[in-house]
Amino acid sequence: MAKKRIGILTSGGDCPGLNAAIRGVTKALYHRMGDDVEIYGIMDGYTGLIEGEYRKMKPSDFSGILTRGGTILGTSRQPFKTIQVIGEDNVDKVGNMKENYKKMKLDCLLTLGGNGTHKTAALLSENGLNVIGLPKTIDNDIYGTDVTFGFHTAVGIGTEVIDRLHSTAASHSRALVVEIMGNKAGWLTLYSGVAGGADVILLPELPFTYEKVAKAVERRAKNGHLFSIIAVAEGAMTKDEAKLKRKDRMAQRGGNVNVTASVASFIQENTGIETRSMVPGHYLRGGSPSAYDRVLATQFGAYAAKLIADDNYGMTVASVNGTITANKLTDIAGKSSYVPKDHQLIAVARAVGISFAD
Ligand code: F6P
């Protein structure tokens, strides 16, 4: 077997399970290919590929990392926002990445990341590099896979946050508004909200009205429940805002990019119920992956090693109906997975009395 040189990078926002996936793919490669594989860790995402920051890794570098949060390789946001229109600067960046790929004499580049990472991975693949993607994100919004690693862990953390808010909200007879990450897709808020027993859930996919949020809180109070929990996705928007482009929506909000604080003030002013808001933010992305995410990341990693062994490039690993498989990078790049309005869990949530204020 000819020796293979594999470069690996993690890009975009970190999430639990990145190290488990790095470990899964590298262990599976060493197991399959022994001394016939060399692995290069590229530092801080695509930035490391552009700037030539990488180092040869040893098998021992990948030991003891299964349970660790974050990424041992470091990460950074995408090197360019709009890759469909490649400006001069971007041409240079793509050129640098190709050059460093050649300099490292890579046979394959593994990219672990979310939507932005996959767009760049598809671009590099179209530019002749052998690329394989692995889908990570707490947002669970990558097209073509039912689940991404990081999501399950974040649902657990979001649920715990809501659980803890319950006892303090109940003790004080307050409404508590909690903002859950997810700028464009509401998967994390929907699952954490249902798991934590939120009373109102606001998602980007189901625009809301302030009046309906306040009514839901009032209805509970009339029924003797003097406290309420409102789970708000970071990207939630009102029905009026939904008519606007994102840029105009943000401008209208005067730089206050999310609605959590406004929802809290509206409830307090219109119901008289004392209301507080809180934003767990990056807390949702930190720490050790759940057992489910460790298993998923290991499965994805082992599958990526198989794709490499088969010289099957230009692909990204996916889980479809419980089966680990792969999609073409170019088929999924630039697309996202949003919560469908008729998703079963939305129907279930409505059935148990959760309001979406839509
Ligand atoms: O994509 C993952 C995510 O955590 C989103 O839910 C959130 O909107 C965003 O990243 C936050 O990005 P940053 O870490 O760059 O502030």
GROMACS .gro file of C-alpha atoms and ligand atoms in nm:
model
  374
    1MET     CA    1   0.000   0.000   0.000
    2ALA     CA    2   0.136   0.342  -0.091
    3LYS     CA    3   0.199   0.570   0.203
    4LYS     CA    4  -0.072   0.831   0.259
    5ARG     CA    5  -0.028   1.177   0.411
    6ILE     CA    6  -0.339   1.314   0.571
    7GLY     CA    7  -0.391   1.672   0.690
    8ILE     CA    8  -0.657   1.737   0.952
    9LEU     CA    9  -0.812   2.063   1.068
   10THR     CA   10  -1.105   2.180   1.280
   11SER     CA   11  -1.282   2.496   1.172
   12GLY     CA   12  -1.567   2.723   1.284
   13GLY     CA   13  -1.712   2.734   1.636
   14ASP     CA   14  -1.582   2.452   1.853
   15CYS     CA   15  -1.813   2.190   2.004
   16PRO     CA   16  -1.795   1.883   2.225
   17GLY     CA   17  -1.696   1.574   2.024
   18LEU     CA   18  -1.433   1.734   1.798
   19ASN     CA   19  -1.151   1.559   1.980
   20ALA     CA   20  -1.348   1.233   1.986
   21ALA     CA   21  -1.385   1.257   1.605
   22ILE     CA   22  -1.017   1.345   1.558
   23ARG     CA   23  -0.930   1.043   1.772
   24GLY     CA   24  -1.180   0.820   1.586
   25VAL     CA   25  -1.049   0.896   1.240
   26THR     CA   26  -0.679   0.890   1.330
   27LYS     CA   27  -0.702   0.570   1.535
   28ALA     CA   28  -0.894   0.402   1.251
   29LEU     CA   29  -0.632   0.521   0.999
   30TYR     CA   30  -0.340   0.394   1.210
   31HIS     CA   31  -0.527   0.068   1.269
   32ARG     CA   32  -0.591   0.016   0.896
   33MET     CA   33  -0.264   0.149   0.757
   34GLY     CA   34  -0.006   0.131   1.035
   35ASP     CA   35   0.318   0.296   0.919
   36ASP     CA   36   0.164   0.364   0.579
   37VAL     CA   37  -0.013   0.672   0.709
   38GLU     CA   38   0.129   1.005   0.827
   39ILE     CA   39  -0.098   1.259   0.993
   40TYR     CA   40  -0.043   1.635   0.993
   41GLY     CA   41  -0.231   1.854   1.235
   42ILE     CA   42  -0.316   2.190   1.078
   43MET     CA   43  -0.354   2.456   1.344
   44ASP     CA   44  -0.649   2.692   1.397
   45GLY     CA   45  -0.866   2.584   1.108
   46TYR     CA   46  -0.824   2.711   0.753
   47THR     CA   47  -0.605   2.991   0.889
   48GLY     CA   48  -0.335   2.729   0.954
   49LEU     CA   49  -0.370   2.598   0.600
   50ILE     CA   50  -0.346   2.949   0.456
   51GLU     CA   51  -0.047   3.040   0.670
   52GLY     CA   52   0.125   2.702   0.666
   53GLU     CA   53   0.093   2.634   1.040
   54TYR     CA   54   0.103   2.258   1.081
   55ARG     CA   55   0.295   1.981   1.249
   56LYS     CA   56   0.344   1.611   1.207
   57MET     CA   57   0.144   1.422   1.468
   58LYS     CA   58   0.227   1.098   1.649
   59PRO     CA   59  -0.027   0.830   1.746
   60SER     CA   60   0.022   0.928   2.110
   61ASP     CA   61  -0.105   1.281   2.029
   62PHE     CA   62  -0.449   1.128   1.983
   63SER     CA   63  -0.458   0.930   2.306
   64GLY     CA   64  -0.654   1.049   2.607
   65ILE     CA   65  -0.859   1.304   2.410
   66LEU     CA   66  -1.191   1.118   2.379
   67THR     CA   67  -1.344   1.299   2.673
   68ARG     CA   68  -1.188   1.641   2.619
   69GLY     CA   69  -1.399   1.939   2.511
   70GLY     CA   70  -1.286   2.186   2.246
   71THR     CA   71  -1.027   2.086   1.988
   72ILE     CA   72  -0.660   1.999   2.032
   73LEU     CA   73  -0.593   2.155   1.690
   74GLY     CA   74  -0.743   2.496   1.766
   75THR     CA   75  -1.002   2.658   1.542
   76SER     CA   76  -1.100   2.984   1.377
   77ARG     CA   77  -1.396   3.121   1.186
   78GLN     CA   78  -1.407   3.091   0.807
   79PRO     CA   79  -1.131   3.267   0.613
   80PHE     CA   80  -1.385   3.436   0.386
   81LYS     CA   81  -1.757   3.487   0.408
   82THR     CA   82  -1.872   3.480   0.049
   83ILE     CA   83  -1.691   3.208  -0.132
   84GLN     CA   84  -1.934   3.193  -0.424
   85VAL     CA   85  -1.794   3.526  -0.538
   86ILE     CA   86  -1.422   3.490  -0.501
   87GLY     CA   87  -1.264   3.832  -0.467
   88GLU     CA   88  -0.892   3.890  -0.526
   89ASP     CA   89  -0.811   3.840  -0.161
   90ASN     CA   90  -0.998   3.509  -0.160
   91VAL     CA   91  -0.818   3.390  -0.473
   92ASP     CA   92  -0.496   3.442  -0.277
   93LYS     CA   93  -0.631   3.249   0.019
   94VAL     CA   94  -0.744   2.957  -0.197
   95GLY     CA   95  -0.405   2.972  -0.372
   96ASN     CA   96  -0.224   2.962  -0.036
   97MET     CA   97  -0.430   2.667   0.080
   98LYS     CA   98  -0.356   2.476  -0.242
   99GLU     CA   99   0.011   2.564  -0.215
  100ASN     CA  100   0.040   2.445   0.144
  101TYR     CA  101  -0.154   2.127   0.064
  102LYS     CA  102   0.106   2.058  -0.205
  103LYS     CA  103   0.397   2.161   0.018
  104MET     CA  104   0.276   1.915   0.282
  105LYS     CA  105   0.243   1.654   0.004
  106LEU     CA  106  -0.104   1.567   0.129
  107ASP     CA  107  -0.314   1.291  -0.020
  108CYS     CA  108  -0.621   1.410   0.166
  109LEU     CA  109  -0.742   1.700   0.378
  110LEU     CA  110  -0.990   1.620   0.655
  111THR     CA  111  -1.207   1.915   0.758
  112LEU     CA  112  -1.416   1.894   1.073
  113GLY     CA  113  -1.670   2.172   1.085
  114GLY     CA  114  -2.012   2.320   1.024
  115ASN     CA  115  -2.179   2.490   0.728
  116GLY     CA  116  -1.908   2.748   0.659
  117THR     CA  117  -1.638   2.483   0.683
  118HIS     CA  118  -1.825   2.263   0.437
  119LYS     CA  119  -1.860   2.548   0.187
  120THR     CA  120  -1.485   2.601   0.190
  121ALA     CA  121  -1.424   2.225   0.180
  122ALA     CA  122  -1.643   2.199  -0.133
  123LEU     CA  123  -1.456   2.489  -0.290
  124LEU     CA  124  -1.121   2.323  -0.224
  125SER     CA  125  -1.255   1.996  -0.361
  126GLU     CA  126  -1.365   2.179  -0.679
  127ASN     CA  127  -1.013   2.320  -0.693
  128GLY     CA  128  -0.869   1.971  -0.720
  129LEU     CA  129  -0.782   1.887  -0.358
  130ASN     CA  130  -0.886   1.555  -0.204
  131VAL     CA  131  -1.113   1.662   0.080
  132ILE     CA  132  -1.331   1.473   0.327
  133GLY     CA  133  -1.563   1.648   0.573
  134LEU     CA  134  -1.701   1.552   0.913
  135PRO     CA  135  -2.013   1.737   1.032
  136LYS     CA  136  -1.992   1.903   1.373
  137THR     CA  137  -2.207   2.171   1.531
  138ILE     CA  138  -2.426   2.222   1.835
  139ASP     CA  139  -2.678   2.379   1.595
  140ASN     CA  140  -2.750   2.047   1.413
  141ASP     CA  141  -2.810   2.246   1.095
  142ILE     CA  142  -2.593   2.067   0.840
  143TYR     CA  143  -2.785   1.958   0.534
  144GLY     CA  144  -2.793   1.589   0.446
  145THR     CA  145  -2.730   1.445   0.793
  146ASP     CA  146  -2.992   1.376   1.057
  147VAL     CA  147  -2.751   1.464   1.332
  148THR     CA  148  -2.416   1.632   1.392
  149PHE     CA  149  -2.183   1.563   1.681
  150GLY     CA  150  -2.194   1.830   1.950
  151PHE     CA  151  -2.571   1.864   1.930
  152HIS     CA  152  -2.662   1.594   2.179
  153THR     CA  153  -2.420   1.727   2.441
  154ALA     CA  154  -2.550   2.083   2.397
  155VAL     CA  155  -2.910   1.961   2.434
  156GLY     CA  156  -2.806   1.808   2.766
  157ILE     CA  157  -2.650   2.134   2.883
  158GLY     CA  158  -2.945   2.344   2.760
  159THR     CA  159  -3.182   2.110   2.941
  160GLU     CA  160  -2.986   2.139   3.263
  161VAL     CA  161  -2.991   2.519   3.238
  162ILE     CA  162  -3.371   2.513   3.197
  163ASP     CA  163  -3.407   2.261   3.483
  164ARG     CA  164  -3.214   2.490   3.715
  165LEU     CA  165  -3.414   2.795   3.608
  166HIS     CA  166  -3.734   2.610   3.698
  167SER     CA  167  -3.662   2.591   4.069
  168THR     CA  168  -3.564   2.955   4.103
  169ALA     CA  169  -3.851   3.073   3.879
  170ALA     CA  170  -4.101   2.871   4.084
  171SER     CA  171  -3.963   2.995   4.417
  172HIS     CA  172  -3.993   3.359   4.312
  173SER     CA  173  -4.307   3.326   4.095
  174ARG     CA  174  -4.116   3.481   3.810
  175ALA     CA  175  -4.098   3.441   3.436
  176LEU     CA  176  -3.749   3.345   3.322
  177VAL     CA  177  -3.642   3.398   2.964
  178VAL     CA  178  -3.341   3.194   2.853
  179GLU     CA  179  -3.157   3.238   2.525
  180ILE     CA  180  -3.024   2.923   2.361
  181MET     CA  181  -2.761   2.933   2.083
  182GLY     CA  182  -2.878   2.882   1.727
  183ASN     CA  183  -2.871   3.181   1.504
  184LYS     CA  184  -3.049   3.040   1.203
  185ALA     CA  185  -3.178   2.699   1.312
  186GLY     CA  186  -3.384   2.629   1.623
  187TRP     CA  187  -3.302   2.259   1.674
  188LEU     CA  188  -3.113   2.316   1.999
  189THR     CA  189  -3.384   2.537   2.150
  190LEU     CA  190  -3.661   2.299   2.043
  191TYR     CA  191  -3.497   1.990   2.191
  192SER     CA  192  -3.370   2.160   2.509
  193GLY     CA  193  -3.703   2.337   2.549
  194VAL     CA  194  -3.906   2.017   2.526
  195ALA     CA  195  -3.658   1.822   2.742
  196GLY     CA  196  -3.654   2.098   3.005
  197GLY     CA  197  -4.030   2.150   3.002
  198ALA     CA  198  -4.024   2.512   2.880
  199ASP     CA  199  -4.367   2.676   2.860
  200VAL     CA  200  -4.293   2.892   2.556
  201ILE     CA  201  -4.037   2.814   2.283
  202LEU     CA  202  -3.938   3.074   2.023
  203LEU     CA  203  -3.762   2.951   1.709
  204PRO     CA  204  -3.623   3.134   1.403
  205GLU     CA  205  -3.835   2.902   1.188
  206LEU     CA  206  -4.164   3.001   1.359
  207PRO     CA  207  -4.181   3.382   1.387
  208PHE     CA  208  -4.367   3.495   1.700
  209THR     CA  209  -4.560   3.790   1.838
  210TYR     CA  210  -4.480   3.949   2.174
  211GLU     CA  211  -4.852   3.956   2.255
  212LYS     CA  212  -4.883   3.578   2.221
  213VAL     CA  213  -4.581   3.523   2.447
  214ALA     CA  214  -4.739   3.744   2.716
  215LYS     CA  215  -5.078   3.570   2.672
  216ALA     CA  216  -4.918   3.227   2.724
  217VAL     CA  217  -4.753   3.348   3.046
  218GLU     CA  218  -5.081   3.507   3.165
  219ARG     CA  219  -5.277   3.191   3.085
  220ARG     CA  220  -5.044   2.990   3.304
  221ALA     CA  221  -5.077   3.242   3.586
  222LYS     CA  222  -5.458   3.223   3.562
  223ASN     CA  223  -5.431   2.845   3.588
  224GLY     CA  224  -5.231   2.882   3.907
  225HIS     CA  225  -4.881   2.845   3.762
  226LEU     CA  226  -4.722   3.167   3.874
  227PHE     CA  227  -4.390   3.102   3.703
  228SER     CA  228  -4.303   3.041   3.338
  229ILE     CA  229  -3.994   2.945   3.140
  230ILE     CA  230  -3.949   3.093   2.794
  231ALA     CA  231  -3.675   2.935   2.579
  232VAL     CA  232  -3.568   3.173   2.301
  233ALA     CA  233  -3.341   3.071   2.015
  234GLU     CA  234  -3.064   3.322   1.951
  235GLY     CA  235  -3.207   3.386   1.604
  236ALA     CA  236  -3.576   3.404   1.699
  237MET     CA  237  -3.768   3.686   1.530
  238THR     CA  238  -4.112   3.842   1.535
  239LYS     CA  239  -4.356   3.803   1.248
  240ASP     CA  240  -4.289   4.163   1.141
  241GLU     CA  241  -3.912   4.114   1.155
  242ALA     CA  242  -3.943   3.797   0.947
  243LYS     CA  243  -4.051   4.016   0.653
  244LEU     CA  244  -3.716   4.195   0.663
  245LYS     CA  245  -3.376   4.091   0.537
  246ARG     CA  246  -3.137   3.987   0.816
  247LYS     CA  247  -2.929   4.304   0.769
  248ASP     CA  248  -3.236   4.529   0.800
  249ARG     CA  249  -3.364   4.328   1.095
  250MET     CA  250  -3.038   4.381   1.280
  251ALA     CA  251  -3.036   4.752   1.193
  252GLN     CA  252  -3.392   4.784   1.324
  253ARG     CA  253  -3.285   4.619   1.650
  254GLY     CA  254  -3.022   4.890   1.682
  255GLY     CA  255  -2.727   4.658   1.724
  256ASN     CA  256  -2.906   4.447   1.987
  257VAL     CA  257  -2.891   4.134   1.776
  258ASN     CA  258  -3.126   3.913   1.976
  259VAL     CA  259  -3.468   3.949   2.125
  260THR     CA  260  -3.424   3.785   2.466
  261ALA     CA  261  -3.408   4.106   2.670
  262SER     CA  262  -3.701   4.259   2.475
  263VAL     CA  263  -3.913   3.948   2.535
  264ALA     CA  264  -3.839   3.971   2.908
  265SER     CA  265  -3.930   4.344   2.927
  266PHE     CA  266  -4.248   4.289   2.727
  267ILE     CA  267  -4.364   4.011   2.960
  268GLN     CA  268  -4.296   4.216   3.273
  269GLU     CA  269  -4.459   4.533   3.139
  270ASN     CA  270  -4.766   4.359   2.998
  271THR     CA  271  -4.838   4.092   3.259
  272GLY     CA  272  -4.701   4.251   3.574
  273ILE     CA  273  -4.513   3.927   3.642
  274GLU     CA  274  -4.157   3.986   3.753
  275THR     CA  275  -3.930   3.865   3.474
  276ARG     CA  276  -3.559   3.796   3.436
  277SER     CA  277  -3.351   3.688   3.137
  278MET     CA  278  -3.027   3.497   3.108
  279VAL     CA  279  -2.791   3.394   2.829
  280PRO     CA  280  -2.584   3.077   2.886
  281GLY     CA  281  -2.405   3.151   2.556
  282HIS     CA  282  -2.079   2.960   2.506
  283TYR     CA  283  -2.145   2.756   2.820
  284LEU     CA  284  -2.361   2.545   2.584
  285ARG     CA  285  -2.059   2.460   2.371
  286GLY     CA  286  -1.807   2.382   2.640
  287GLY     CA  287  -1.682   2.074   2.816
  288SER     CA  288  -1.682   1.701   2.768
  289PRO     CA  289  -1.899   1.531   2.502
  290SER     CA  290  -2.191   1.310   2.605
  291ALA     CA  291  -2.164   0.933   2.559
  292TYR     CA  292  -2.392   0.965   2.252
  293ASP     CA  293  -2.164   1.225   2.092
  294ARG     CA  294  -1.853   1.018   2.168
  295VAL     CA  295  -2.012   0.722   1.990
  296LEU     CA  296  -2.134   0.934   1.696
  297ALA     CA  297  -1.798   1.111   1.655
  298THR     CA  298  -1.616   0.777   1.666
  299GLN     CA  299  -1.853   0.630   1.406
  300PHE     CA  300  -1.807   0.934   1.180
  301GLY     CA  301  -1.430   0.916   1.226
  302ALA     CA  302  -1.410   0.546   1.142
  303TYR     CA  303  -1.624   0.604   0.832
  304ALA     CA  304  -1.399   0.890   0.718
  305ALA     CA  305  -1.098   0.656   0.750
  306LYS     CA  306  -1.278   0.407   0.526
  307LEU     CA  307  -1.345   0.679   0.266
  308ILE     CA  308  -0.973   0.764   0.269
  309ALA     CA  309  -0.873   0.398   0.237
  310ASP     CA  310  -1.110   0.370  -0.063
  311ASP     CA  311  -0.978   0.696  -0.217
  312ASN     CA  312  -1.336   0.820  -0.211
  313TYR     CA  313  -1.284   1.196  -0.184
  314GLY     CA  314  -1.504   1.505  -0.217
  315MET     CA  315  -1.740   1.357   0.042
  316THR     CA  316  -1.869   1.441   0.389
  317VAL     CA  317  -1.981   1.185   0.643
  318ALA     CA  318  -2.348   1.178   0.747
  319SER     CA  319  -2.599   0.982   0.951
  320VAL     CA  320  -2.919   0.909   0.761
  321ASN     CA  321  -3.199   0.709   0.928
  322GLY     CA  322  -2.949   0.567   1.173
  323THR     CA  323  -2.699   0.455   0.907
  324ILE     CA  324  -2.357   0.615   0.871
  325THR     CA  325  -2.305   0.717   0.510
  326ALA     CA  326  -2.159   1.006   0.309
  327ASN     CA  327  -2.281   1.290   0.085
  328LYS     CA  328  -2.096   1.470  -0.190
  329LEU     CA  329  -1.951   1.794  -0.053
  330THR     CA  330  -2.078   1.985  -0.355
  331ASP     CA  331  -2.432   1.851  -0.298
  332ILE     CA  332  -2.459   1.987   0.055
  333ALA     CA  333  -2.240   2.300   0.047
  334GLY     CA  334  -2.433   2.624   0.089
  335LYS     CA  335  -2.744   2.446   0.220
  336SER     CA  336  -2.869   2.425   0.577
  337SER     CA  337  -3.108   2.210   0.772
  338TYR     CA  338  -3.384   2.404   0.946
  339VAL     CA  339  -3.661   2.278   1.172
  340PRO     CA  340  -3.956   2.209   0.939
  341LYS     CA  341  -4.274   2.383   1.056
  342ASP     CA  342  -4.450   2.045   1.057
  343HIS     CA  343  -4.172   1.864   1.246
  344GLN     CA  344  -4.305   1.589   1.470
  345LEU     CA  345  -4.149   1.740   1.783
  346ILE     CA  346  -4.324   2.073   1.720
  347ALA     CA  347  -4.654   1.886   1.702
  348VAL     CA  348  -4.568   1.696   2.020
  349ALA     CA  349  -4.473   2.019   2.197
  350ARG     CA  350  -4.803   2.180   2.097
  351ALA     CA  351  -4.986   1.866   2.211
  352VAL     CA  352  -4.850   1.904   2.563
  353GLY     CA  353  -4.942   2.273   2.575
  354ILE     CA  354  -4.612   2.441   2.486
  355SER     CA  355  -4.671   2.770   2.305
  356PHE     CA  356  -4.461   2.883   2.008
  357ALA     CA  357  -4.638   3.221   2.019
  358ASP     CA  358  -4.674   3.198   1.638
  359F6P     O1  359  -2.245   2.761   1.511
  359F6P     C1  360  -2.234   2.735   1.645
  359F6P     C2  361  -2.263   2.859   1.726
  359F6P     O2  362  -2.243   2.825   1.860
  359F6P     C3  363  -2.401   2.920   1.705
  359F6P     O3  364  -2.503   2.856   1.774
  359F6P     C4  365  -2.379   3.061   1.749
  359F6P     O4  366  -2.471   3.147   1.687
  359F6P     C5  367  -2.239   3.090   1.706
  359F6P     O5  368  -2.174   2.964   1.696
  359F6P     C6  369  -2.160   3.178   1.798
  359F6P     O6  370  -2.040   3.208   1.739
  359F6P     P1  371  -1.912   3.265   1.812
  359F6P     O7  372  -1.855   3.155   1.897
  359F6P     O8  373  -1.820   3.300   1.702
  359F6P     O9  374  -1.956   3.378   1.897
   0.00000   0.00000   0.00000
